[in-house]
mmCIF file of C-alpha atoms in Angstrom:
data_model
loop_
_atom_site.group_PDB
_atom_site.id
_atom_site.type_symbol
_atom_site.label_atom_id
_atom_site.label_comp_id
_atom_site.label_asym_id
_atom_site.label_seq_id
_atom_site.Cartn_x
_atom_site.Cartn_y
_atom_site.Cartn_z
ATOM 1 C CA SER D 22 73.539 104.347 75.260
ATOM 2 C CA GLN D 23 76.777 102.545 76.117
ATOM 3 C CA THR D 24 76.823 98.938 77.347
ATOM 4 C CA ILE D 25 79.502 96.522 78.233
ATOM 5 C CA HIS D 26 79.741 92.741 77.512
ATOM 6 C CA GLN D 27 81.492 90.620 79.465
ATOM 7 C CA TRP D 28 82.160 86.754 78.736
ATOM 8 C CA PRO D 29 81.925 83.798 79.222
ATOM 9 C CA ALA D 30 79.443 84.076 81.863
ATOM 10 C CA THR D 31 80.522 80.934 83.703
ATOM 11 C CA LEU D 32 84.142 78.707 83.194
ATOM 12 C CA VAL D 33 85.568 75.556 84.916
ATOM 13 C CA GLN D 34 88.997 74.870 83.937
ATOM 14 C CA PRO D 35 91.628 72.757 84.941
ATOM 15 C CA VAL D 36 94.709 73.608 86.937
ATOM 16 C CA GLY D 37 97.378 74.441 84.866
ATOM 17 C CA SER D 38 95.154 75.258 82.083
ATOM 18 C CA PRO D 39 95.099 78.989 79.995
ATOM 19 C CA LEU D 40 92.766 81.551 80.776
ATOM 20 C CA SER D 41 91.093 84.374 78.448
ATOM 21 C CA LEU D 42 88.208 86.637 79.679
ATOM 22 C CA GLU D 43 87.300 89.253 77.269
ATOM 23 C CA CYS D 44 85.654 92.810 77.861
ATOM 24 C CA THR D 45 84.335 94.967 75.376
ATOM 25 C CA VAL D 46 82.503 98.317 75.729
ATOM 26 C CA GLU D 47 80.016 99.520 72.946
ATOM 27 C CA GLY D 48 78.724 103.483 72.860
ATOM 28 C CA THR D 49 81.990 105.277 73.891
ATOM 29 C CA SER D 50 85.492 106.095 73.171
ATOM 30 C CA ASN D 51 88.753 105.961 75.112
ATOM 31 C CA PRO D 52 87.139 104.467 78.171
ATOM 32 C CA ASN D 53 88.961 103.909 81.331
ATOM 33 C CA LEU D 54 88.873 99.811 81.853
ATOM 34 C CA TYR D 55 89.174 97.964 85.171
ATOM 35 C CA TRP D 56 89.561 94.118 85.901
ATOM 36 C CA TYR D 57 88.383 93.382 89.433
ATOM 37 C CA ARG D 58 88.203 90.081 91.276
ATOM 38 C CA GLN D 59 85.471 89.186 93.797
ATOM 39 C CA ALA D 60 86.727 86.205 95.944
ATOM 40 C CA ALA D 61 84.072 84.614 98.434
ATOM 41 C CA GLY D 62 81.323 86.843 97.388
ATOM 42 C CA ARG D 63 82.265 90.002 99.209
ATOM 43 C CA GLY D 64 85.489 92.198 98.323
ATOM 44 C CA LEU D 65 86.275 93.632 95.201
ATOM 45 C CA GLN D 66 90.030 93.706 94.365
ATOM 46 C CA LEU D 67 91.335 95.613 91.488
ATOM 47 C CA LEU D 68 93.544 93.684 89.322
ATOM 48 C CA PHE D 69 94.512 95.689 86.275
ATOM 49 C CA TYR D 70 93.311 99.265 85.013
ATOM 50 C CA SER D 71 94.077 100.818 81.674
ATOM 51 C CA VAL D 72 93.481 104.347 80.378
ATOM 52 C CA GLY D 73 94.154 103.676 76.879
ATOM 53 C CA ILE D 74 95.857 100.970 73.950
ATOM 54 C CA GLY D 75 98.396 98.679 75.363
ATOM 55 C CA GLN D 76 98.221 100.752 78.488
ATOM 56 C CA ILE D 77 98.311 98.304 81.238
ATOM 57 C CA SER D 78 98.821 98.806 84.819
ATOM 58 C CA SER D 79 98.835 95.912 87.626
ATOM 59 C CA GLU D 80 97.785 96.512 90.758
ATOM 60 C CA VAL D 81 98.429 93.063 92.641
ATOM 61 C CA PRO D 82 101.386 90.905 91.603
ATOM 62 C CA GLN D 83 99.698 87.681 90.643
ATOM 63 C CA ASN D 84 99.677 84.846 88.115
ATOM 64 C CA LEU D 85 97.438 87.302 85.788
ATOM 65 C CA SER D 86 98.078 89.404 82.884
ATOM 66 C CA ALA D 87 95.886 91.783 80.872
ATOM 67 C CA SER D 88 96.159 93.488 77.543
ATOM 68 C CA ARG D 89 94.191 96.229 75.681
ATOM 69 C CA PRO D 90 94.474 95.706 72.010
ATOM 70 C CA GLN D 91 91.849 97.757 70.799
ATOM 71 C CA ASP D 92 89.848 100.944 72.338
ATOM 72 C CA ARG D 93 87.192 99.196 73.635
ATOM 73 C CA GLN D 94 88.402 95.630 74.552
ATOM 74 C CA PHE D 95 89.790 94.375 77.522
ATOM 75 C CA ILE D 96 91.479 90.667 77.775
ATOM 76 C CA LEU D 97 92.241 89.395 80.891
ATOM 77 C CA SER D 98 94.730 86.163 80.746
ATOM 78 C CA SER D 99 96.721 83.743 82.488
ATOM 79 C CA LYS D 100 99.135 80.880 80.812
ATOM 80 C CA LYS D 101 98.795 78.882 83.533
ATOM 81 C CA LEU D 102 95.949 78.831 86.383
ATOM 82 C CA LEU D 103 96.316 78.094 89.867
ATOM 83 C CA LEU D 104 93.474 76.973 92.185
ATOM 84 C CA SER D 105 93.543 80.262 94.075
ATOM 85 C CA ASP D 106 92.667 82.347 90.698
ATOM 86 C CA SER D 107 88.970 80.683 91.382
ATOM 87 C CA GLY D 108 86.585 83.606 91.568
ATOM 88 C CA PHE D 109 84.154 86.088 89.956
ATOM 89 C CA TYR D 110 85.837 88.471 87.712
ATOM 90 C CA LEU D 111 84.219 91.837 86.516
ATOM 91 C CA CYS D 112 85.234 94.334 84.130
ATOM 92 C CA ALA D 113 84.473 97.760 84.506
ATOM 93 C CA TRP D 114 84.655 101.361 82.488
ATOM 94 C CA MET D 115 84.334 104.604 83.376
ATOM 95 C CA ARG D 116 84.419 107.713 81.219
ATOM 96 C CA GLN D 117 87.728 109.744 81.112
ATOM 97 C CA GLY D 118 87.801 112.660 82.970
ATOM 98 C CA ARG D 119 89.555 115.193 85.371
ATOM 99 C CA VAL D 120 87.466 113.890 88.067
ATOM 100 C CA PRO D 121 86.776 110.376 88.857
ATOM 101 C CA SER D 122 83.043 109.227 88.358
ATOM 102 C CA GLY D 123 81.084 105.779 88.663
ATOM 103 C CA TYR D 124 81.700 102.654 86.999
ATOM 104 C CA THR D 125 79.737 100.387 85.139
ATOM 105 C CA PHE D 126 80.378 97.002 85.577
ATOM 106 C CA GLY D 127 79.762 94.050 83.049
ATOM 107 C CA SER D 128 77.861 90.823 84.738
ATOM 108 C CA GLY D 129 81.157 89.123 85.547
ATOM 109 C CA THR D 130 82.627 85.470 84.663
ATOM 110 C CA ARG D 131 82.199 83.001 87.592
ATOM 111 C CA LEU D 132 85.924 80.741 87.278
ATOM 112 C CA THR D 133 86.185 78.062 88.692
ATOM 113 C CA VAL D 134 89.695 76.094 88.794
ATOM 114 C CA VAL D 135 89.709 72.290 89.647
ATOM 115 C CA GLY M 22 96.636 104.457 99.779
ATOM 116 C CA GLU M 23 93.073 104.535 100.324
ATOM 117 C CA ASN M 24 91.647 101.979 103.163
ATOM 118 C CA VAL M 25 87.749 101.841 103.005
ATOM 119 C CA GLU M 26 86.043 100.209 106.018
ATOM 120 C CA GLN M 27 82.515 99.326 106.012
ATOM 121 C CA HIS M 28 80.141 98.402 108.837
ATOM 122 C CA PRO M 29 77.989 96.169 109.136
ATOM 123 C CA SER M 30 78.977 93.153 107.617
ATOM 124 C CA THR M 31 75.426 92.058 107.849
ATOM 125 C CA LEU M 32 72.286 93.942 108.251
ATOM 126 C CA SER M 33 68.455 92.602 108.698
ATOM 127 C CA VAL M 34 65.351 95.156 109.065
ATOM 128 C CA GLN M 35 62.132 94.604 108.385
ATOM 129 C CA GLU M 36 60.000 95.854 105.589
ATOM 130 C CA GLY M 37 59.454 99.697 105.891
ATOM 131 C CA ASP M 38 62.014 99.996 108.054
ATOM 132 C CA SER M 39 65.147 101.812 107.610
ATOM 133 C CA ALA M 40 68.411 101.031 106.793
ATOM 134 C CA VAL M 41 71.977 102.599 107.538
ATOM 135 C CA ILE M 42 75.175 101.496 106.491
ATOM 136 C CA LYS M 43 78.576 103.070 107.104
ATOM 137 C CA CYS M 44 82.157 103.423 105.821
ATOM 138 C CA THR M 45 84.822 105.476 106.912
ATOM 139 C CA TYR M 46 88.136 106.366 104.576
ATOM 140 C CA SER M 47 91.604 107.219 105.216
ATOM 141 C CA ASP M 48 93.000 109.172 102.760
ATOM 142 C CA SER M 49 91.825 113.181 103.120
ATOM 143 C CA ALA M 50 92.244 113.739 99.550
ATOM 144 C CA SER M 51 89.355 111.298 98.307
ATOM 145 C CA ASN M 52 86.761 113.198 96.814
ATOM 146 C CA TYR M 53 84.324 111.089 95.162
ATOM 147 C CA PHE M 54 82.317 108.008 97.118
ATOM 148 C CA PRO M 55 79.940 105.754 94.822
ATOM 149 C CA TRP M 56 77.574 103.122 96.473
ATOM 150 C CA TYR M 57 77.259 99.733 94.673
ATOM 151 C CA LYS M 58 74.203 97.446 94.794
ATOM 152 C CA GLN M 59 74.927 93.918 93.977
ATOM 153 C CA GLU M 60 72.670 91.235 93.449
ATOM 154 C CA LEU M 61 73.197 87.397 93.591
ATOM 155 C CA GLY M 62 75.363 86.583 90.671
ATOM 156 C CA LYS M 63 75.344 89.936 88.742
ATOM 157 C CA GLY M 64 77.953 92.679 88.663
ATOM 158 C CA PRO M 65 77.626 95.746 91.277
ATOM 159 C CA GLN M 66 75.089 98.680 89.952
ATOM 160 C CA LEU M 67 76.131 102.007 91.049
ATOM 161 C CA ILE M 68 72.871 103.665 92.892
ATOM 162 C CA ILE M 69 74.003 106.728 94.383
ATOM 163 C CA ASP M 70 77.397 108.443 94.360
ATOM 164 C CA ILE M 71 78.450 111.954 96.218
ATOM 165 C CA ARG M 72 81.436 114.311 95.776
ATOM 166 C CA SER M 73 83.630 115.919 98.276
ATOM 167 C CA ASN M 74 82.373 119.304 97.819
ATOM 168 C CA VAL M 75 78.730 118.297 99.011
ATOM 169 C CA GLY M 76 77.542 117.154 102.436
ATOM 170 C CA GLU M 77 74.196 115.033 101.338
ATOM 171 C CA LYS M 78 72.598 113.705 98.174
ATOM 172 C CA LYS M 79 69.313 111.948 98.167
ATOM 173 C CA ASP M 80 67.390 109.953 95.295
ATOM 174 C CA GLN M 81 63.939 109.014 96.451
ATOM 175 C CA ARG M 82 64.325 106.440 99.339
ATOM 176 C CA ILE M 83 68.199 106.432 99.046
ATOM 177 C CA ALA M 84 70.474 109.163 100.617
ATOM 178 C CA VAL M 85 74.324 109.293 101.204
ATOM 179 C CA THR M 86 75.617 111.928 103.749
ATOM 180 C CA LEU M 87 79.369 112.616 103.817
ATOM 181 C CA ASN M 88 81.636 113.986 106.759
ATOM 182 C CA LYS M 89 84.801 115.185 105.493
ATOM 183 C CA THR M 90 86.163 116.252 108.867
ATOM 184 C CA ALA M 91 85.455 112.632 110.432
ATOM 185 C CA LYS M 92 86.252 110.926 106.962
ATOM 186 C CA HIS M 93 83.182 108.889 106.750
ATOM 187 C CA PHE M 94 79.940 108.441 104.733
ATOM 188 C CA SER M 95 77.054 106.863 105.104
ATOM 189 C CA LEU M 96 73.849 105.124 103.204
ATOM 190 C CA HIS M 97 70.012 105.761 104.387
ATOM 191 C CA ILE M 98 67.645 103.281 102.597
ATOM 192 C CA THR M 99 64.008 104.641 104.103
ATOM 193 C CA GLU M 100 60.942 102.471 103.623
ATOM 194 C CA THR M 101 62.842 99.083 102.680
ATOM 195 C CA GLN M 102 61.425 96.487 100.018
ATOM 196 C CA PRO M 103 62.245 92.898 99.906
ATOM 197 C CA GLU M 104 63.611 93.966 96.433
ATOM 198 C CA ASP M 105 66.230 96.278 98.600
ATOM 199 C CA SER M 106 67.919 92.776 99.527
ATOM 200 C CA ALA M 107 71.549 92.405 98.271
ATOM 201 C CA VAL M 108 75.122 92.943 99.128
ATOM 202 C CA TYR M 109 75.889 96.766 99.059
ATOM 203 C CA PHE M 110 79.450 98.101 98.703
ATOM 204 C CA CYS M 111 81.181 101.752 99.339
ATOM 205 C CA ALA M 112 83.847 103.054 97.604
ATOM 206 C CA ALA M 113 86.525 105.945 97.065
ATOM 207 C CA SER M 114 88.746 107.562 95.052
ATOM 208 C CA ASN M 115 91.090 110.118 94.988
ATOM 209 C CA ASP M 116 92.619 109.055 91.852
ATOM 210 C CA SER M 117 91.853 110.917 88.252
ATOM 211 C CA TRP M 118 93.038 107.512 86.841
ATOM 212 C CA GLY M 119 89.298 106.342 88.685
ATOM 213 C CA LYS M 120 90.527 103.519 90.787
ATOM 214 C CA LEU M 121 88.008 102.717 93.291
ATOM 215 C CA GLN M 122 88.615 101.254 96.946
ATOM 216 C CA PHE M 123 85.970 99.364 98.192
ATOM 217 C CA GLY M 124 84.641 98.514 101.337
ATOM 218 C CA ALA M 125 84.296 94.826 102.312
ATOM 219 C CA GLY M 126 80.533 95.202 101.678
ATOM 220 C CA THR M 127 77.218 95.017 103.727
ATOM 221 C CA GLN M 128 74.487 92.047 103.190
ATOM 222 C CA VAL M 129 71.425 93.804 103.507
ATOM 223 C CA VAL M 130 68.009 91.470 104.236
ATOM 224 C CA VAL M 131 64.541 92.775 103.925
ATOM 225 C CA THR M 132 62.397 90.508 105.750
ATOM 226 C CA PRO M 133 58.668 90.803 104.936
#
């Protein structure tokens, strides 16, 4: 069966510090991978998605970047965090195919920038 | 791009009653409509989905209906239980890359 791991679960970082959040998927190959941010406990905003190693598409210009160094690994980074980067970050994967299907989300990382 | 609106933002129901959440979408090319349930501090979980070639789908106490002409779809939860309390999100996609556009969410509270 497929599983998705996301870490850390919580993170408190000072303004101006770097960030690295990691997501890995097991039990499947060549998944589509996504990073979403959820602010104020509600709406989900798509940040990045990837359909293959080294292929990253950004949805929203911002202080963050993403990388996919391996098939089932997706990393969200920042060189210098801003207060506005605080939020709940969710990684998700979807099986590649001609038609969309449901995501499986990770358990999320609660980031607080202080 | 796709825009999804979700109503209501908050829904309180008595245990045993039904709950209905409605969403509208803007892109007539959208063909996939999932619903997610998010419990406090956790990632959203897919609970049911429907494709544009189907008008209704049921799974035990949960059902989803789709009206392509009006571009809206709804989630119906019957015989609600306290464990149904959560935030529910609708979403839509017309994209082979699988990008989902989410609604703003509905906080459902089921009171015993």
